[in-house]
Short mmCIF file of C-alpha atoms in Angstrom, two decimals:
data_model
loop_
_atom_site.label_atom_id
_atom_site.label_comp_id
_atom_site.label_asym_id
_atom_site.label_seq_id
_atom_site.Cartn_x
_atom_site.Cartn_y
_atom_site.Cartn_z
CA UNK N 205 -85.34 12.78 -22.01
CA UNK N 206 -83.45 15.45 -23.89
CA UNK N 207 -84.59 15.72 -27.72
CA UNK N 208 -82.38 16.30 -30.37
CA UNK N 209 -81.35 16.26 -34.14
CA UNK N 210 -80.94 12.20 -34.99
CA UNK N 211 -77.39 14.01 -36.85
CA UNK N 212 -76.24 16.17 -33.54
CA UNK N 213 -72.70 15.22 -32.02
CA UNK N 214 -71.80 15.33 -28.55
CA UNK N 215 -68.48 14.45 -26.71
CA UNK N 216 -67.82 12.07 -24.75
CA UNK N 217 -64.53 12.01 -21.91
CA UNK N 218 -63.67 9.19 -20.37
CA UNK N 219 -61.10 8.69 -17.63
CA UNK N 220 -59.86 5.11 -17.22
CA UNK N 221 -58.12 4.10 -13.82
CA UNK N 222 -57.36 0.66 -12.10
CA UNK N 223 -60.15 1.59 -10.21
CA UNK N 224 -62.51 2.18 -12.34
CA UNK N 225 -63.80 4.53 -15.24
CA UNK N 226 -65.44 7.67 -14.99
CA UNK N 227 -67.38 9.60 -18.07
CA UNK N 228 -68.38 12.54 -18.62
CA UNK N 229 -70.88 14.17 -21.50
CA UNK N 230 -71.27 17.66 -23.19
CA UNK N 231 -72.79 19.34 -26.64
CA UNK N 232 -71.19 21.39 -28.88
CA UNK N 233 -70.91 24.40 -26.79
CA UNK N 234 -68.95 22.46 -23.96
CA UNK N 235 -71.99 22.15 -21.20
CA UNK N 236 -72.11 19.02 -19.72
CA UNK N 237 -74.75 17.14 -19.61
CA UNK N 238 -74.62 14.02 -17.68
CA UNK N 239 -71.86 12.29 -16.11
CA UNK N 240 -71.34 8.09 -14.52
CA UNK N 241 -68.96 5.55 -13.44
CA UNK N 242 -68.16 2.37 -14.23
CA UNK N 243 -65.57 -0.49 -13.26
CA UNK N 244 -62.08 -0.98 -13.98
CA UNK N 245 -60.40 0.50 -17.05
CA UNK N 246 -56.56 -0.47 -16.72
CA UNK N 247 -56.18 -2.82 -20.37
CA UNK N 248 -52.91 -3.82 -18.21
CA UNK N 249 -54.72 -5.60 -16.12
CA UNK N 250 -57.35 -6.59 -18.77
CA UNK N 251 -58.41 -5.55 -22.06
CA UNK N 252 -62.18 -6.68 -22.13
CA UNK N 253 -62.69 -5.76 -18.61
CA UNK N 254 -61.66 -1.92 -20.37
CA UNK N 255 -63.78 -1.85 -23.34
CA UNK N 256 -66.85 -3.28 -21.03
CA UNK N 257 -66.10 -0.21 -18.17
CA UNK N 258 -65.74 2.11 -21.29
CA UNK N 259 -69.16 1.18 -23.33
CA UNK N 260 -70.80 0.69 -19.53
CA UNK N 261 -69.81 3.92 -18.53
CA UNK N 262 -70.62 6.37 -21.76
CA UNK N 263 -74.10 4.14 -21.60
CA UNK N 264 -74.75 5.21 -17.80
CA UNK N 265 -73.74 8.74 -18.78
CA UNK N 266 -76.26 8.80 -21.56
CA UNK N 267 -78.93 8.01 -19.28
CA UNK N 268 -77.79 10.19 -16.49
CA UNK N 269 -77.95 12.72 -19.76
CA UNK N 270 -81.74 12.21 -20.54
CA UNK N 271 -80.43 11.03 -24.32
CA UNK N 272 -80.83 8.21 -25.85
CA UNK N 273 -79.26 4.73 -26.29
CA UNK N 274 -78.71 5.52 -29.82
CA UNK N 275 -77.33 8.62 -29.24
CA UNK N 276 -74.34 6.40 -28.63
CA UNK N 277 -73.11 6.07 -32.12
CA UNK N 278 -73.36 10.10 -32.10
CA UNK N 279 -70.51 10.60 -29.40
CA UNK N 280 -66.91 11.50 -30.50
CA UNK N 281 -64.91 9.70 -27.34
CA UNK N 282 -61.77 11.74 -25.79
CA UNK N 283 -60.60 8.40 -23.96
CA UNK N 284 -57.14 8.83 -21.21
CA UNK N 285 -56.40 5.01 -20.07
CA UNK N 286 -53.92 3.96 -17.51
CA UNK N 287 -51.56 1.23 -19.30
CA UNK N 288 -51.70 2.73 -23.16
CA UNK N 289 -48.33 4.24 -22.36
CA UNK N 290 -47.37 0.59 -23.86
CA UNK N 291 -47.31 0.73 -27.65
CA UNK N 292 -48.79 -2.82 -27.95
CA UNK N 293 -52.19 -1.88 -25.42
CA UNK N 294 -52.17 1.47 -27.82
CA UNK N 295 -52.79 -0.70 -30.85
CA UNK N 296 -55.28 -2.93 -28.92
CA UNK N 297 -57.56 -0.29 -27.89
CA UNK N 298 -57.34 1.65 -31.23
CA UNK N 299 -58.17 -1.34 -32.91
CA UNK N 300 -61.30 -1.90 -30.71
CA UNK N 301 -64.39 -1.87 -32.91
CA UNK N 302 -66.24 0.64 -30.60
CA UNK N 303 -69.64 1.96 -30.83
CA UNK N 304 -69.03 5.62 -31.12
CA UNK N 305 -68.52 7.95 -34.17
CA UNK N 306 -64.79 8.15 -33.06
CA UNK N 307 -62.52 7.64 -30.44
CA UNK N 308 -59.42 9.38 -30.15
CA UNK N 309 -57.32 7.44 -27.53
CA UNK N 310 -54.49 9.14 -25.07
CA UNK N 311 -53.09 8.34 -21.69
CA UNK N 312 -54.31 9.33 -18.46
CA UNK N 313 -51.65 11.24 -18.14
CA UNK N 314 -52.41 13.56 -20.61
CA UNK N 315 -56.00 14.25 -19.52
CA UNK N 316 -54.88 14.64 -16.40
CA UNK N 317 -52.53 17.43 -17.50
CA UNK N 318 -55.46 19.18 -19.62
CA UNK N 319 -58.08 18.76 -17.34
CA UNK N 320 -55.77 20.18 -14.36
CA UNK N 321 -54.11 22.82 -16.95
CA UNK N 322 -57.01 23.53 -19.45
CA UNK N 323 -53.83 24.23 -21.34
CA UNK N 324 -51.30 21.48 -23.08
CA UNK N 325 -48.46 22.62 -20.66
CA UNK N 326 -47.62 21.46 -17.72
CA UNK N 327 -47.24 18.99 -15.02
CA UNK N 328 -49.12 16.54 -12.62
CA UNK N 329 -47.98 14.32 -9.98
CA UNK N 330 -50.52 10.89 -10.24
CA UNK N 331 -51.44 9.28 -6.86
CA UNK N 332 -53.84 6.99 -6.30
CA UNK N 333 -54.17 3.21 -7.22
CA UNK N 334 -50.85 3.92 -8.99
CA UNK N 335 -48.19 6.73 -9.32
CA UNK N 336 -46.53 8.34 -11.95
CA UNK N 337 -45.34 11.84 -13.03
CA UNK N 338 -46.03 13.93 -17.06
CA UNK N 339 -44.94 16.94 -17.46
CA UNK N 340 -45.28 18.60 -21.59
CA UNK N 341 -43.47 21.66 -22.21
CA UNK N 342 -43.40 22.88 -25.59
CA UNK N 343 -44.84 19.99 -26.77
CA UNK N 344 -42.32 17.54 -25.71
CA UNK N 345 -43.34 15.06 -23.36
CA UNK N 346 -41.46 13.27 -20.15
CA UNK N 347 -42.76 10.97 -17.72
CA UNK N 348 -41.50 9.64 -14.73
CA UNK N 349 -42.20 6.69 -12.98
CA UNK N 350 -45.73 5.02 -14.39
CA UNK N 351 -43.81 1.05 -14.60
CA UNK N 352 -46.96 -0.37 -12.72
CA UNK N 353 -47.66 -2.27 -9.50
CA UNK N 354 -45.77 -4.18 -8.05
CA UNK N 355 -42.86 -2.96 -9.86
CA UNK N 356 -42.77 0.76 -9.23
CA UNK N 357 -46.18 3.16 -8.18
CA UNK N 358 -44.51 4.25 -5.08
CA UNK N 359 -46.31 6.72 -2.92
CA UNK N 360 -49.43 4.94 -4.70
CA UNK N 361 -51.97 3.65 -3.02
CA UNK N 362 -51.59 0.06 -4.02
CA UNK N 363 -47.54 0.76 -2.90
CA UNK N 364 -48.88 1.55 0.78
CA UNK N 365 -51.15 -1.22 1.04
CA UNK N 366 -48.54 -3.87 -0.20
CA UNK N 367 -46.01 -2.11 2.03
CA UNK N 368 -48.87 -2.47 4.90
CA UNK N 369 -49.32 -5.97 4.34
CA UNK N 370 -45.40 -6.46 4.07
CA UNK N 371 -44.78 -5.15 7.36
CA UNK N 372 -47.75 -6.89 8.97
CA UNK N 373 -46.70 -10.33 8.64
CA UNK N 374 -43.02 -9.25 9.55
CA UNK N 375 -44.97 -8.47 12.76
CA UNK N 376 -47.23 -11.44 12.98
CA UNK N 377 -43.85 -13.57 12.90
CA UNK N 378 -42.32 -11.29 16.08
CA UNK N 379 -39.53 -10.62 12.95
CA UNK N 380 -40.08 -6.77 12.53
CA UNK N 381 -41.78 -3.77 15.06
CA UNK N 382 -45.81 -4.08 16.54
CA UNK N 383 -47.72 -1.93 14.78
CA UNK N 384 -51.72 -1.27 14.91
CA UNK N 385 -51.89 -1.88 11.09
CA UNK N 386 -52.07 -5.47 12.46
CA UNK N 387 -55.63 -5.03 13.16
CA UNK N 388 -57.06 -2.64 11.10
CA UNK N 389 -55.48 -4.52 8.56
CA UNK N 390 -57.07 -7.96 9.91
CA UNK N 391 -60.51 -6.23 10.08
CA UNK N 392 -60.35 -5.11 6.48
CA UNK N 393 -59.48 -8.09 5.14
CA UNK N 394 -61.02 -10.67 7.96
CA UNK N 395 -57.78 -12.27 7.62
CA UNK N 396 -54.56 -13.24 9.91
CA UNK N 397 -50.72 -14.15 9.26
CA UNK N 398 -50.88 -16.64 6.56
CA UNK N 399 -54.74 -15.96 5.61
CA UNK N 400 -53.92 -12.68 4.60
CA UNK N 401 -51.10 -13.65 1.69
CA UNK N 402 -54.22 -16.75 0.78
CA UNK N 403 -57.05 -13.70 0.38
CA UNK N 404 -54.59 -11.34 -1.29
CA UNK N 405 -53.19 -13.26 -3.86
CA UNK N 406 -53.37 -13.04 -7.83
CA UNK N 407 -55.41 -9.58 -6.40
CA UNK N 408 -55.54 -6.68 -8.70
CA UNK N 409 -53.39 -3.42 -7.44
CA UNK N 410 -57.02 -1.50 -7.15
CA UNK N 411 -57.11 -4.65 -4.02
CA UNK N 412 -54.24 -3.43 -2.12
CA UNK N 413 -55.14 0.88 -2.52
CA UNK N 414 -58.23 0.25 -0.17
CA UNK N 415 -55.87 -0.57 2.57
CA UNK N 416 -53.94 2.77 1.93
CA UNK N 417 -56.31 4.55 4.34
CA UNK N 418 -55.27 2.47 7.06
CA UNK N 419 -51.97 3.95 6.66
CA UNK N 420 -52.76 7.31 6.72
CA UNK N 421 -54.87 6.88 10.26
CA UNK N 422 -51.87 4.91 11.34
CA UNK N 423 -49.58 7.54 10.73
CA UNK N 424 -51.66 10.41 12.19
CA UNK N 425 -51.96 8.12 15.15
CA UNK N 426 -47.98 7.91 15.27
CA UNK N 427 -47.50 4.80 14.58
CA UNK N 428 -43.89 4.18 13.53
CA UNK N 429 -44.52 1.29 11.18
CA UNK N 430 -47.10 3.54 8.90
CA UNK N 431 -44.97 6.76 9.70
CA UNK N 432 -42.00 4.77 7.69
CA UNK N 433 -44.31 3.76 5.37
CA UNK N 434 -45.78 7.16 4.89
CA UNK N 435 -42.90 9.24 4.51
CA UNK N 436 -40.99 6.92 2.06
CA UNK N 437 -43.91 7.65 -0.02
CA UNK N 438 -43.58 10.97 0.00
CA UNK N 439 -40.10 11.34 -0.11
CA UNK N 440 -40.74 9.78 -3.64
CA UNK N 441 -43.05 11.92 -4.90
CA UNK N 442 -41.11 14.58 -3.56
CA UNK N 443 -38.27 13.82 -5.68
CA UNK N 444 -40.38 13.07 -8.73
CA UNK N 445 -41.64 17.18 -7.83
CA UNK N 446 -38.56 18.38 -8.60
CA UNK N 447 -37.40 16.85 -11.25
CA UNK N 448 -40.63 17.75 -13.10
CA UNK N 449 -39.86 21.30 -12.22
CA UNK N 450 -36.49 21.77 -13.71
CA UNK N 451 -38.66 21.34 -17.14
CA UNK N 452 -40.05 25.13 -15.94
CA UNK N 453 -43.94 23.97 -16.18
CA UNK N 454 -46.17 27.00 -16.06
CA UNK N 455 -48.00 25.13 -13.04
CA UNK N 456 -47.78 21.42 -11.15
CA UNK N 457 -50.33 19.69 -9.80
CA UNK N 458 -51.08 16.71 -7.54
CA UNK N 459 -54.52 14.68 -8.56
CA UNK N 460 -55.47 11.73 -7.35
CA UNK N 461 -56.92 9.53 -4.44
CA UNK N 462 -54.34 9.81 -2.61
CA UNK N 463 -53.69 14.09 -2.86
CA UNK N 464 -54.98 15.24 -0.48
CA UNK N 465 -54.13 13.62 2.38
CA UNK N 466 -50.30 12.97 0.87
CA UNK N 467 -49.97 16.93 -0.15
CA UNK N 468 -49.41 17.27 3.91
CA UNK N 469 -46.33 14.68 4.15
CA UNK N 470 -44.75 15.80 1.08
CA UNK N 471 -41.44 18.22 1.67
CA UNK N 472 -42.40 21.76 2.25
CA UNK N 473 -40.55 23.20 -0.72
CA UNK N 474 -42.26 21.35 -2.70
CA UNK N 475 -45.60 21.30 -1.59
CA UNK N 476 -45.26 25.54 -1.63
CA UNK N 477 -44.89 25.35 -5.70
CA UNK N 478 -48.03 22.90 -6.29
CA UNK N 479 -50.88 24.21 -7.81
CA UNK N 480 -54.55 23.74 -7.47
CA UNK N 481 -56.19 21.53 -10.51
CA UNK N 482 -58.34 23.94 -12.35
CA UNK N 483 -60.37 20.32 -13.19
CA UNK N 484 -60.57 16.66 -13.27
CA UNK N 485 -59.28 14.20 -15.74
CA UNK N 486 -62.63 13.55 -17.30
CA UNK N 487 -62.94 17.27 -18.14
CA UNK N 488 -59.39 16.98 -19.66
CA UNK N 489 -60.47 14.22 -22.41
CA UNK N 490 -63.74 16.09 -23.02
CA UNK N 491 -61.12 18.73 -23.84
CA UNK N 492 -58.97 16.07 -25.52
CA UNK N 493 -62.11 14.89 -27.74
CA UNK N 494 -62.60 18.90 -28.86
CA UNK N 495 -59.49 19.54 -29.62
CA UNK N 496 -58.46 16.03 -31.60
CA UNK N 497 -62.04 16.70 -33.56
CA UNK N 498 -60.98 20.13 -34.36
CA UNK N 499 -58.05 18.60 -36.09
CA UNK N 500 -59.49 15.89 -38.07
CA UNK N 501 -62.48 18.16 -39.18
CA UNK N 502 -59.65 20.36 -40.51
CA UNK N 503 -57.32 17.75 -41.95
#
């Protein structure tokens, strides 16, 4: 177990997803020291479920560390959750008596961006339980797309396996094409025609993303059902591409489950003018945490 001063900070990044919530520690001098997962970290689709992922998750990094439990109350949180785009889930979570010295909240957007940046300008395409599109270009902000699953996400994970399921009972009823996502879809979810809308109901969107894969290996296989489904996905995040490029970002970049198996279906125009991610989200709010820290210790 690492020893150090009972007064010594360390930061604390935490990336919170529909799938679940990652975190990430470092010291002063930006080495990290331990990083863990946890569950689900959408407050969309539940606020305690969020705080529970977040304390779980900066406890498992701790140990994964060699610090302390106590060392807990020591970390000054960088936090990027899915959902606080929504003013009223902002005020929830900042209002969240939490165990660390501080927590300074932002989207997931935003460590995205600085995580696959390491700079506060630019863009990033979002793909995998969900979808949505931030670009910030001197210092103004614009997102695209981010209204949630069902409603929008498209390209998303949870988009393709709805869209899956959608076209598989259209099939089971003889009322749309044969497709082999009949099976692969009945072996995921040991589950038939009506059985399937019985198991999938009231399911979180996190649910429907792990039958995404099955469209991918559908569509390699050329199968015309998942090809459809593919390529309408792409030809979304396509557009959303461009328009985030007519803000002139210094770079764009696709993160995400799904990346890098949509970057090949995307058009090629745009796929020529996407940039590697320098790093992951979690690195972007142990950014976020430095920089936000800087600022209050000068304020």
């Amino acid at each position: 177990m690492v020893s150090a001063p009972t007064n010594e900070h360390y930061f604390l990044g935490i990336d919170g997803g529909g799938s679940k919530c990652k975190a990430s520690i470092a010291d002063a001098s930006g080495r990290v020291l331990g990083s863990a997962l946890a569950g689900p970290a959408n407050p969309l689709h539940g606020v305690e479920q969020t705080l529970q992922s977040i304390e779980s998750a900066a406890r498992r990094a701790l140990s994964d560390a060699g610090l302390p439990t106590e060392a807990l109350g020591r970390l000054v949180a960088g936090a990027g959750l899915a959902g606080v785009n929504l003013p009223s889930l902002y005020r929830v979570i900042s209002d969240w008596p939490h165990p660390f010295a501080a927590l300074h909240l932002t989207t997931d957007l935003r460590i995205a961006l600085l995580g696959a940046h390491q700079q506060d300008e630019g863009a990033v395409i979002v793909t995998g339980t969900g979808s949505c599109g931030y670009v910030r270009t001197a210092c103004v902000d614009h997102l695209l797309g981010g209204h949630g699953f069902p409603y929008g996400d498209q390209g998303s994970g949870a988009w393709m396996g709805l869209e899956a399921i959608k076209a598989v009972l259209l099939a089971s009823d003889d009322l749309g094409p044969k497709t082999q996502l009949i099976e692969s879809v009945a072996e995921l979810l040991q589950a038939r025609g009506l059985a399937i809308v019985e198991r999938m109901s009231g399911k979180p969107s996190s649910d429907y993303a792990r039958l995404a894969p099955l469209v991918f290996d559908a569509a390699e296989a050329d199968d015309p059902v998942a090809l459809d489904i593919l390529r309408s996905g792409a030809h979304y995040i396509s557009a959303m591409a461009r328009k985030l490029l007519a803000y002139q970002p210094p770079r764009l970049s696709l993160i995400g489950g799904m990346a890098e198996r949509l970057e090949t279906w995307l058009d090629r125009d745009v796929a020529e003018q996407l940039s590697r991610p320098l790093g992951p989200p979690e690195a972007g709010a142990l950014l976020f945490a430095r920089q936000q820290s800087a600022l209050a210790n000068t304020a």
